[in-house]
Coordinates of C-alpha atoms and ligand atoms in Angstrom, one line a residue:
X144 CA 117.3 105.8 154.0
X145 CA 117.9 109.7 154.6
X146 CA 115.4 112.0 153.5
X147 CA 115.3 112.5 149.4
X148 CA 115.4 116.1 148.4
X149 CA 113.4 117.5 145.5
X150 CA 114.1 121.1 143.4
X151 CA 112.6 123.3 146.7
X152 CA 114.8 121.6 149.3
X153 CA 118.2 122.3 146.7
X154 CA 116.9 126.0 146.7
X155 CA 117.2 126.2 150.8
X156 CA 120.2 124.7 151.2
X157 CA 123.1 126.7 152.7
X158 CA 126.8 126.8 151.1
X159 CA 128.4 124.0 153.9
X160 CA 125.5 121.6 153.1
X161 CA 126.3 122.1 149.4
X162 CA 129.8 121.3 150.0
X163 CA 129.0 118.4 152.7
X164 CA 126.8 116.9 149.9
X165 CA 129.7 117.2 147.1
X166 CA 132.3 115.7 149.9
X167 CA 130.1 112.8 150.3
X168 CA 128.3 112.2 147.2
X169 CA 130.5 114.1 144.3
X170 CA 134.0 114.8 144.9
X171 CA 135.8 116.2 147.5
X172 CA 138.4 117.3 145.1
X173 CA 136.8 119.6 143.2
X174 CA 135.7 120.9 146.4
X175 CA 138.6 121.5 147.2
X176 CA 140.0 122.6 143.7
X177 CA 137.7 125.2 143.2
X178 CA 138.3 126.7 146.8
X179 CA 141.9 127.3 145.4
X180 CA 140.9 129.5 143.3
X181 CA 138.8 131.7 145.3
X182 CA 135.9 129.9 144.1
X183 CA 132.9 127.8 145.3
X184 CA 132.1 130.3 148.9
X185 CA 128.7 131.8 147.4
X186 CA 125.4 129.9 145.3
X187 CA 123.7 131.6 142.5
X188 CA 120.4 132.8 143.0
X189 CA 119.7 133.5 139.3
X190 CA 121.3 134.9 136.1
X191 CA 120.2 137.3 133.0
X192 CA 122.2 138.4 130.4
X193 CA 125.7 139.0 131.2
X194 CA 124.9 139.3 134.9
X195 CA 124.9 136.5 138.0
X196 CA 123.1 137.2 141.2
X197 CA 124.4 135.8 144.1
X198 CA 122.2 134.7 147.4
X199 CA 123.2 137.9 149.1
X200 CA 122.1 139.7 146.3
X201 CA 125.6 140.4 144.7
X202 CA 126.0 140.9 141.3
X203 CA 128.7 139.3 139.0
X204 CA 129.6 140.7 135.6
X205 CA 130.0 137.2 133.7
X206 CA 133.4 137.6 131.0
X207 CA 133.1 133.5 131.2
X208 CA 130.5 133.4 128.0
X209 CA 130.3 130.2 130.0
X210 CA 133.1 128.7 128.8
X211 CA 131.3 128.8 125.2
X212 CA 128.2 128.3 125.9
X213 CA 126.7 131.6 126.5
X214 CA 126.8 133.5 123.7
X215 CA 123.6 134.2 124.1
X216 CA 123.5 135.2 127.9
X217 CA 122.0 133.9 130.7
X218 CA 118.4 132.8 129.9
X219 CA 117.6 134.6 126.8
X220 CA 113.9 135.1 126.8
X221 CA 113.4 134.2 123.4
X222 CA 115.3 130.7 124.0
X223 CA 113.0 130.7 127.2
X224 CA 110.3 131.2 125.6
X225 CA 110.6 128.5 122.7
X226 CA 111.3 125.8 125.5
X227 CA 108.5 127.2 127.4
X228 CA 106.2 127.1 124.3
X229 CA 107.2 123.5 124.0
X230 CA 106.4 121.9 127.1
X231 CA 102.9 124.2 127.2
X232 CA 102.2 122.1 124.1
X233 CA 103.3 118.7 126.0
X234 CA 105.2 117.9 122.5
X235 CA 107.0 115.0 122.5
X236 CA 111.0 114.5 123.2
X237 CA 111.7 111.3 122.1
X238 CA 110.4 108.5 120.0
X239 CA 112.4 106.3 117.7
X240 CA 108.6 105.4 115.7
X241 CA 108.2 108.5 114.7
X242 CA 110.5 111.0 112.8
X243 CA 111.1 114.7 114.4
X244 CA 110.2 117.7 112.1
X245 CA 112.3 119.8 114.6
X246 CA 115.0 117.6 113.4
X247 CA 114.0 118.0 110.1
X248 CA 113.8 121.8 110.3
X249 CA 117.1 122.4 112.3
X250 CA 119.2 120.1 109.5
X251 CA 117.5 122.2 106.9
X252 CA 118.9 125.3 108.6
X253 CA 122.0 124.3 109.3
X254 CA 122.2 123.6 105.0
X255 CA 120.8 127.1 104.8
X256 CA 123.4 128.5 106.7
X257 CA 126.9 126.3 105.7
X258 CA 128.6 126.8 102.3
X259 CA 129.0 124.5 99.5
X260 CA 127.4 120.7 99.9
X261 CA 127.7 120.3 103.6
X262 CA 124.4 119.6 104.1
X263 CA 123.5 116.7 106.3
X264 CA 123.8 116.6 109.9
X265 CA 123.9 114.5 113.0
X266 CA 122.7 115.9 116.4
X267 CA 124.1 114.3 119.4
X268 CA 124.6 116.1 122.8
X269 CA 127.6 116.9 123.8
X270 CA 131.1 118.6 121.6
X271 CA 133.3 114.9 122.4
X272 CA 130.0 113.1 120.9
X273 CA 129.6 115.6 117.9
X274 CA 133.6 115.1 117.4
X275 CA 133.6 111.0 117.7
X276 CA 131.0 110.9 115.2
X277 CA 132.5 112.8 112.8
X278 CA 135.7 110.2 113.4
X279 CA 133.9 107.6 113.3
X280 CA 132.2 108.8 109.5
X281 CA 135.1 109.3 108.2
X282 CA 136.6 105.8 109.1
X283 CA 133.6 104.4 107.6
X284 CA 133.9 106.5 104.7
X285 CA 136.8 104.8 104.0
X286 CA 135.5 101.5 104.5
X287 CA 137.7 100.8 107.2
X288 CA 141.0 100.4 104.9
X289 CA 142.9 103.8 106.2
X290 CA 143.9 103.7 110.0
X291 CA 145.6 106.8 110.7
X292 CA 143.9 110.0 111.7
X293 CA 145.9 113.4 112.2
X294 CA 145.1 116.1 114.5
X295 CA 147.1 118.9 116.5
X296 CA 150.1 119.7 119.2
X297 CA 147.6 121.8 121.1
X298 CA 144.3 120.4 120.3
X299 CA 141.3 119.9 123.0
X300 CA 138.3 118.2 121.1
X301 CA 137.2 116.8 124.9
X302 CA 138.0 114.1 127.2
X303 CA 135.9 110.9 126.0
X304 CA 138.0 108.0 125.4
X305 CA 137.7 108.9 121.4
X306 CA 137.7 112.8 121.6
X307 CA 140.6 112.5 124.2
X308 CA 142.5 110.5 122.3
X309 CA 143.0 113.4 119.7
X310 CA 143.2 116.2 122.6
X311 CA 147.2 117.1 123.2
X312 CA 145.8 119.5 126.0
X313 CA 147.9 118.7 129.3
X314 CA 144.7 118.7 130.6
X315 CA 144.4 115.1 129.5
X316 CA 147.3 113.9 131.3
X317 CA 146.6 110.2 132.3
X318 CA 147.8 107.7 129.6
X319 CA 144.1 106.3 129.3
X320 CA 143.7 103.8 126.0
X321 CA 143.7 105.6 122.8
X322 CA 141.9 105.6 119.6
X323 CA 144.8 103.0 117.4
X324 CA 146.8 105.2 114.4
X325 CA 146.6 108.6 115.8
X326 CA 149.3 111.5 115.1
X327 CA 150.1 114.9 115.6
X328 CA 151.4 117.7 113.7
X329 CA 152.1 121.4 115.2
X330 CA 149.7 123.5 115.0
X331 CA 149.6 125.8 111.8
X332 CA 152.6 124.5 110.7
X333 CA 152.6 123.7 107.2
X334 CA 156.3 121.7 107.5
X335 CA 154.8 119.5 110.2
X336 CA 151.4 119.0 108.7
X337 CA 153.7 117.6 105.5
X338 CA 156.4 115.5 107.5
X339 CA 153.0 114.0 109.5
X340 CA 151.7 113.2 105.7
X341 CA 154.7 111.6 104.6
X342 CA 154.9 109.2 107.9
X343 CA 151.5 107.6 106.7
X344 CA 151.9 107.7 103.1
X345 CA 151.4 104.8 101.5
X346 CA 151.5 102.9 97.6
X347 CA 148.0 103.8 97.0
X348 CA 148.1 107.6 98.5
X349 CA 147.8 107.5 102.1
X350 CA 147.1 105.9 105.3
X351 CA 145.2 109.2 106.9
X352 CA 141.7 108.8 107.1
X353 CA 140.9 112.1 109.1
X354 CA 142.7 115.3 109.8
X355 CA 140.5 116.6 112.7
X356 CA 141.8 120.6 113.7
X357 CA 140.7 123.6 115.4
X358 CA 140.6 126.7 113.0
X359 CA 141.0 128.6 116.1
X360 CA 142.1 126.9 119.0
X361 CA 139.7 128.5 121.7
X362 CA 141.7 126.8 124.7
X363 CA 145.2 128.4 123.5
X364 CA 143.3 131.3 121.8
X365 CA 145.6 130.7 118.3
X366 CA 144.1 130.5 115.1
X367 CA 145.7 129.3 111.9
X368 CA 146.8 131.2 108.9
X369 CA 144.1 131.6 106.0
X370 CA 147.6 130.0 103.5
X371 CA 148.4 127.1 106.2
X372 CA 143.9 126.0 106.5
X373 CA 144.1 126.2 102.4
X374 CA 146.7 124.1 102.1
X375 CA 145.6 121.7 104.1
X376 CA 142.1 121.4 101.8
X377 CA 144.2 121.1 99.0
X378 CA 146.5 118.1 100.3
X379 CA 143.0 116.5 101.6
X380 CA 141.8 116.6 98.5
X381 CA 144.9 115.3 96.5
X382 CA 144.6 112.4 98.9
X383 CA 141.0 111.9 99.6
X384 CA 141.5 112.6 103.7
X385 CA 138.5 114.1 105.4
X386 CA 138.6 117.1 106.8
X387 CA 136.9 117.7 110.0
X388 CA 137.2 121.7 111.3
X389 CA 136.3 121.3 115.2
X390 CA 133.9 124.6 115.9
X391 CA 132.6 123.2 118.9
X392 CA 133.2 126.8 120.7
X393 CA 133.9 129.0 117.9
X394 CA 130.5 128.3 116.4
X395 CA 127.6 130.7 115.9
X396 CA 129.5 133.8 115.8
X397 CA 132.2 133.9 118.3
X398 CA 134.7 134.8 116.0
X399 CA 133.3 137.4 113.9
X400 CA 131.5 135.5 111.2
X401 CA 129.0 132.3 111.7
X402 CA 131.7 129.5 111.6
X403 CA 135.6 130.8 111.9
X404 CA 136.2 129.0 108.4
X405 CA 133.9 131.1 107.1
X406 CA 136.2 134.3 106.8
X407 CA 137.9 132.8 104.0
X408 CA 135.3 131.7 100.9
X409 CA 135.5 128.8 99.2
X410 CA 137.4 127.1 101.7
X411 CA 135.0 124.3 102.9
X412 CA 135.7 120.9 105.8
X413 CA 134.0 117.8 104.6
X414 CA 132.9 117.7 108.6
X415 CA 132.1 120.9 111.0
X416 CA 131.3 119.8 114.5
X417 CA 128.7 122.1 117.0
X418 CA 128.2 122.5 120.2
X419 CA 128.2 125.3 122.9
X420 CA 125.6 128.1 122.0
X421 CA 124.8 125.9 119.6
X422 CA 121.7 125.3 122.8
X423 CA 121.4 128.8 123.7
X424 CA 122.5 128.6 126.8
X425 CA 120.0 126.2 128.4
X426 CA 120.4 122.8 126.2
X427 CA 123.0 120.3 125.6
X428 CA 123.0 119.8 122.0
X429 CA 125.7 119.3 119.7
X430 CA 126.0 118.4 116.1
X431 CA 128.2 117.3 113.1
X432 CA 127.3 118.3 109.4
X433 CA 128.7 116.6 106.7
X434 CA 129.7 117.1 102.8
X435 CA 126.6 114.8 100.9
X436 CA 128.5 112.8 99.5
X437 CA 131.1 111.7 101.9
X438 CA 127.8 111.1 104.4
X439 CA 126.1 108.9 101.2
X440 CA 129.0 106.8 100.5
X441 CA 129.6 106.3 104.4
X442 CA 126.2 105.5 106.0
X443 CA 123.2 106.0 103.2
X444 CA 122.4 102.3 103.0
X445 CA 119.8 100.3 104.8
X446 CA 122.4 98.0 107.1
X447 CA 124.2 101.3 108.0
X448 CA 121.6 103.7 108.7
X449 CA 121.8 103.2 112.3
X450 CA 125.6 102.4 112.5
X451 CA 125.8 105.4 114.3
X452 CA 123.4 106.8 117.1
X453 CA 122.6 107.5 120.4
X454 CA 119.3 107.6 122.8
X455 CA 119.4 111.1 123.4
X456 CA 120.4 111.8 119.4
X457 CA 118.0 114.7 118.4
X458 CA 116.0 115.2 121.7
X459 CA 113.0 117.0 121.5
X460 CA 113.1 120.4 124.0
X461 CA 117.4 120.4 122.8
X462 CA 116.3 120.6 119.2
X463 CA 113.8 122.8 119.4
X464 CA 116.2 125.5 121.6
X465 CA 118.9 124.7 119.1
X466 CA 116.6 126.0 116.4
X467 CA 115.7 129.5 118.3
X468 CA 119.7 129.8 118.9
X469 CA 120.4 129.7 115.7
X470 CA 117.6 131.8 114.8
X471 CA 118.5 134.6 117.3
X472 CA 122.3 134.2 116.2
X473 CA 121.4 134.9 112.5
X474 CA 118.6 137.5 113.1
X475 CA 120.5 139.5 115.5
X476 CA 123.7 139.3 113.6
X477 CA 126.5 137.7 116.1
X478 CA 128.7 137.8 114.0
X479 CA 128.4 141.3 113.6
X480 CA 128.3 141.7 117.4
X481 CA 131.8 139.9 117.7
X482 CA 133.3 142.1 115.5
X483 CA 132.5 145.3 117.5
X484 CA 133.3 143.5 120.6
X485 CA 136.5 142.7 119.0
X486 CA 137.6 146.3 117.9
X487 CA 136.3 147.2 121.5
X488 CA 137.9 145.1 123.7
X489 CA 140.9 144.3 121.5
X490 CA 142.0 148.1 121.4
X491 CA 141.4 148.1 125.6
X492 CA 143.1 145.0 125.3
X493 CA 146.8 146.3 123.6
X494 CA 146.3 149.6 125.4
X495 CA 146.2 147.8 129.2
X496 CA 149.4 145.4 127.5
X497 CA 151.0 148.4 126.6
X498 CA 150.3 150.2 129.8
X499 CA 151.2 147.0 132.0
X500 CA 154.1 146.0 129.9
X501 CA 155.8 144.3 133.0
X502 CA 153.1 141.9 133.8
X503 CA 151.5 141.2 130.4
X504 CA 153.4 139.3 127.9
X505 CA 151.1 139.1 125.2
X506 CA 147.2 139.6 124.0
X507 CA 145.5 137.3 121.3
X508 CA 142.3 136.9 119.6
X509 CA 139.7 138.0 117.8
X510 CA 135.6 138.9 117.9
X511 CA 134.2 137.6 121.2
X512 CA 137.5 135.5 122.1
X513 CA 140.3 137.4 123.6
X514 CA 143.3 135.8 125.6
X515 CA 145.7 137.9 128.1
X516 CA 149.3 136.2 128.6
X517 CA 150.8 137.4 131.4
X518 CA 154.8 137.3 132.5
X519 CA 154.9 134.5 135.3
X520 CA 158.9 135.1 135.4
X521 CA 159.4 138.1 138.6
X522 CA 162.4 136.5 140.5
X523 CA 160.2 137.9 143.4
X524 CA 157.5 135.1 142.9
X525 CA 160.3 132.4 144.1
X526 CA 159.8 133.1 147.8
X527 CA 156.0 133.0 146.9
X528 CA 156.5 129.6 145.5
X529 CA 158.7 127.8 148.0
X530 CA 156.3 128.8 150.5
X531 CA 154.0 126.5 148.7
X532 CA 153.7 122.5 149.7
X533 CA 156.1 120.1 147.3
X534 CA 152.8 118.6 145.4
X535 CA 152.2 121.7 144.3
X536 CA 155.7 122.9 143.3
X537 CA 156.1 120.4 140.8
X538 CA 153.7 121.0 138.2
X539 CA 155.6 123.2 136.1
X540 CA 152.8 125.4 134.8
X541 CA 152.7 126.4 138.7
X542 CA 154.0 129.9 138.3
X543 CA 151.9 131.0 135.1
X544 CA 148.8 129.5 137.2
X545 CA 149.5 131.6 140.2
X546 CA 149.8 135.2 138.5
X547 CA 146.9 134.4 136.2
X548 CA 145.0 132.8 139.1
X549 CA 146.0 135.6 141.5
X550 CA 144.5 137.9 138.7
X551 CA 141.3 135.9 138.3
X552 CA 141.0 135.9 141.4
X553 CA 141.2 139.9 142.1
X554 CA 138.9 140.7 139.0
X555 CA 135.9 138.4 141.1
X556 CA 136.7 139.4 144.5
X557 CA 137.0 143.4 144.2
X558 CA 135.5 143.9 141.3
X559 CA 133.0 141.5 140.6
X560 CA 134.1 140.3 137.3
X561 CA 134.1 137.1 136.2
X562 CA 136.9 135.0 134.2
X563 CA 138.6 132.2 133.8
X564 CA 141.9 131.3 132.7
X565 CA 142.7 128.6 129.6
X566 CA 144.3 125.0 130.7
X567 CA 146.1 124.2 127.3
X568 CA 149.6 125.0 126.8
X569 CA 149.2 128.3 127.5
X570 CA 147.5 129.8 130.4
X571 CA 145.6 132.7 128.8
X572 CA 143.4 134.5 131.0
X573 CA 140.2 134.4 128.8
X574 CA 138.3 136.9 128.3
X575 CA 134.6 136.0 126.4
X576 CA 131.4 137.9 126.9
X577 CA 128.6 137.2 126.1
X578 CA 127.9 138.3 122.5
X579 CA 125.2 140.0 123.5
X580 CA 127.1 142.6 126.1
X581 CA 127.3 146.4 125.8
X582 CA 129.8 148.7 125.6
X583 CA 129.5 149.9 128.7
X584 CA 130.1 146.6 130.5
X585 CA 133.1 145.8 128.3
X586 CA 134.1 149.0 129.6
X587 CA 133.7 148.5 133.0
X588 CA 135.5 145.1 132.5
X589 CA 138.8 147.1 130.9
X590 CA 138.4 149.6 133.9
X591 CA 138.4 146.6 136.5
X592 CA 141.4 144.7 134.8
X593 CA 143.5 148.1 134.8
X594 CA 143.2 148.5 138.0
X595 CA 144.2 144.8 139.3
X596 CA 147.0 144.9 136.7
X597 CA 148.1 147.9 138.5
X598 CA 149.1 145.7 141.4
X599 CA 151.9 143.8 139.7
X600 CA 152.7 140.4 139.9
X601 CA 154.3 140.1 143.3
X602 CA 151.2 142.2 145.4
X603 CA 148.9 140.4 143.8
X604 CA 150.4 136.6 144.0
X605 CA 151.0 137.2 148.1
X606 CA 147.7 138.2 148.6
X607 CA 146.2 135.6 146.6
X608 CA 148.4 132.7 148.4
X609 CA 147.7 134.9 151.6
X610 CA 143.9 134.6 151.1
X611 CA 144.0 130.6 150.4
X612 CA 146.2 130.3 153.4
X613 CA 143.3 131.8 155.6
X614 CA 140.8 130.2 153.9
Ligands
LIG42 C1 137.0 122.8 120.3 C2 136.3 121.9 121.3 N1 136.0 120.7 120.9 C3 135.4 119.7 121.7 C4 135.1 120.1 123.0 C5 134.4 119.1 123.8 O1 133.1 119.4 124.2 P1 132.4 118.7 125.4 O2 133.1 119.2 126.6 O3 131.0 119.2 125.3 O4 132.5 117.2 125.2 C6 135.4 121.4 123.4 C7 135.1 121.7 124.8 O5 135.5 122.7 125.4 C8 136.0 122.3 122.6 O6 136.3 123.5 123.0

């Protein structure tokens, strides 16, 4: 047997063992994949705020919010300090004999903090978990006699065999086995959502058990109209269909108020799911929280209280960062935060579209969640492409991935800026603090992007493909 390596020995090694050990042990594709990109040639050495430090002491501006999770920054001191506080007191992180009054304490809060009767919650670990259980209450809720469940053209609730089921993402692109009775409607379309209704109607009402949806889709950065999410309450309610809003990313803030839903009162889901910042940036916690009576009628008897769990369900050191995370989120006012970083980076935003009206087709978004569209037609990219090998040519979101790659790409390498770019049916580039960055670093983020869009499509798509080729 080789030699086992413990946390010290993962701190010394170099970038090729890293990579050796993902060949051998992890995947050599991703390896690979992430090379593509520009990616995956340096290690972290550590991370504050909206800042990553890199071995050789390089420092990355991070526009990632880590894909969600970072509202908060990178290692927050109050959410280190609450998991520090924690182990210090050796508590306890799982017992099924006992209950948890962290669990207790962070479903209290989480009533505190949601309108209306939505008051009892569920805390699983990861968004596909939080989303599956909310599925899997509102099947129950219905006692098993309604089969169908509705969601979205271009939803991504994750890639479980549940969640993916109801994810219309290409990013999901095998034909694995699928939850039985799903359908789609397009995306705040009020036409579709009815012709979807009438598919599955039935003599006694409907056949719909669920109508799962994104407010605001954070992987095509879209949100739907305030008139399209009412009337969608109204026809759940006419035919007793749960509704189950998907915040998974667009919790705690991101969007300028605590849930996106929230901007318009009175209108309240029978299900929100959690996740993201949800753990501050250091646990994997998610959670469902459910209308009171649809959770009564569904689980609140003796045989079915434990229809629905798993081991990790409401893990102590998870729960107890989840309950600092929300704390910080509420004292410090995200919401709040979102909306100036939305008037700030939304006006640099249309001004660099405006400016760079060849290259970028559109901007969207709002608060902390900003998407860049940019024009993958130039005739003069066709060379670029046929130089490329045939496997790669026939994935037809090839072009929009090589100018919003090649962009990514320049904002990391001569700028040290960090983005990524969406994989839904659109290729926005994303851009997504932190919530907790400052002006001047959303400035210095507009200043870099202005000066790579400068380049134009063709300068920078050579040199990216350039740079691979040498790689
Ligand atoms: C809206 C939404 N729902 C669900 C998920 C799935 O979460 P996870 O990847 O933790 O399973 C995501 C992940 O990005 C998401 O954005």
């Amino acid at each position: 047997m080789s030699e086992l390596l413990d946390a010290q020995a993962c701190e010394r090694l170099s970038i090729d063992e890293v990579h050796d050990l993902y060949r051998r042990h992890v995947s050599r594709s991703q390896v690979s994949l992430i090379g593509a990109f520009g990616f995956g040639r340096e290690l972290v050495d550590h991370a504050e705020g909206a800042w990553i430090t890199l071995r050789d002491g390089r420092r990355v501006l991070d526009f990632t919010g880590g894909v969600g999770v970072l509202s908060h920054g990178h290692n927050h001191p109050r959410i280190l300090a609450a998991r520090e506080r924690f182990a210090r007191r050796r508590a306890m992180e799982v017992h099924k004999n006992f209950l948890s009054p962290y669990v207790a304490a962070l479903a209290h809060n989480l009533a505190a903090l949601l309108p209306g009767d939505l008051d009892i919650a569920y805390f699983p670990n990861s968004g596909a978990e939080a989303v599956e259980g909310a599925v899997k209450l509102a099947y129950k809720y219905h006692g098993g006699r309604r089969g169908t469940i509705l969601h979205t053209d271009i939803s991504f609730h994750g890639k479980l065999l549940g969640a993916g089921s109801l994810t219309a993402s290409p990013e999901v692109h095998f034909p694995y086995p699928r939850l039985p009775g799903t359908d789609h409607f397009a995306f705040d379309d009020l036409d579709s959502f009815e012709l979807a209704l009438d598919r599955h109607r039935t003599r006694e009402g409907s056949d719909v058990y669920a109508v799962v949806l994104e407010p605001f889709s954070a992987s095509a950065v879209r949100e739907c109209s305030e008139e399209f999410l009412r009337a969608v309450r109204r026809r759940c309610d006419e035919l007793d269909i749960v509704l189950v809003f998907d915040e998974v990313f667009t919790g705690w803030g991101r969007t300028g108020t605590l849930f996106h839903f929230m901007r318009h009162p009175g209108l309240i889901p029978d299900v929100v799911t959690m996740s993201k910042s949800f753990g501050g940036g250091k646990a994997s916690i998610s959670g469902y929280v459910a209308r009171e009576p649809l959770f009564r009628r569904a689980y609140d008897n003796l045989a079915d209280a434990t229809l629905h769990s798993t081991t990790y369900y409401g893990f102590g050191e998870e729960t107890v960062t989840a309950l600092e995370a929300v704390a910080i989120a509420v004292e410090d006012d995200y919401p709040a935060r979102a909306r100036h970083i939305g008037e700030r980076l939304g006006q640099g935003l249309a001004k660099l579209a405006d400016t760079h009206s060849t290259l970028v087709a559109a901007t969207t978004g709002r608060g902390g969640l900003h998407g860049v569209f940019l024009n993958a037609a130039p005739t003069r990219l066709d060379r670029l492409v046929r130089l490329l090998p045939a496997s790669f040519a026939r994935d037809p979101q090839l072009r929009a991935k090589l100018v919003t790659g090649a962009v990514v790409g320049a904002l990391y390498r001569d700028h040290d800026v960090l983005t990524y770019f969406g994989s839904n049916h659109g290729l926005p580039l994303i851009v997504a603090p932190p919530l907790i960055v400052e002006d001047r670093e959303i400035d210095l983020f507009l200043a870099a992007l202005d000066s790579v869009l400068d380049k134009g499509a063709a300068r920078l798509v050579a040199a990216f493909v350039k740079e691979r080729a040498s790689a």
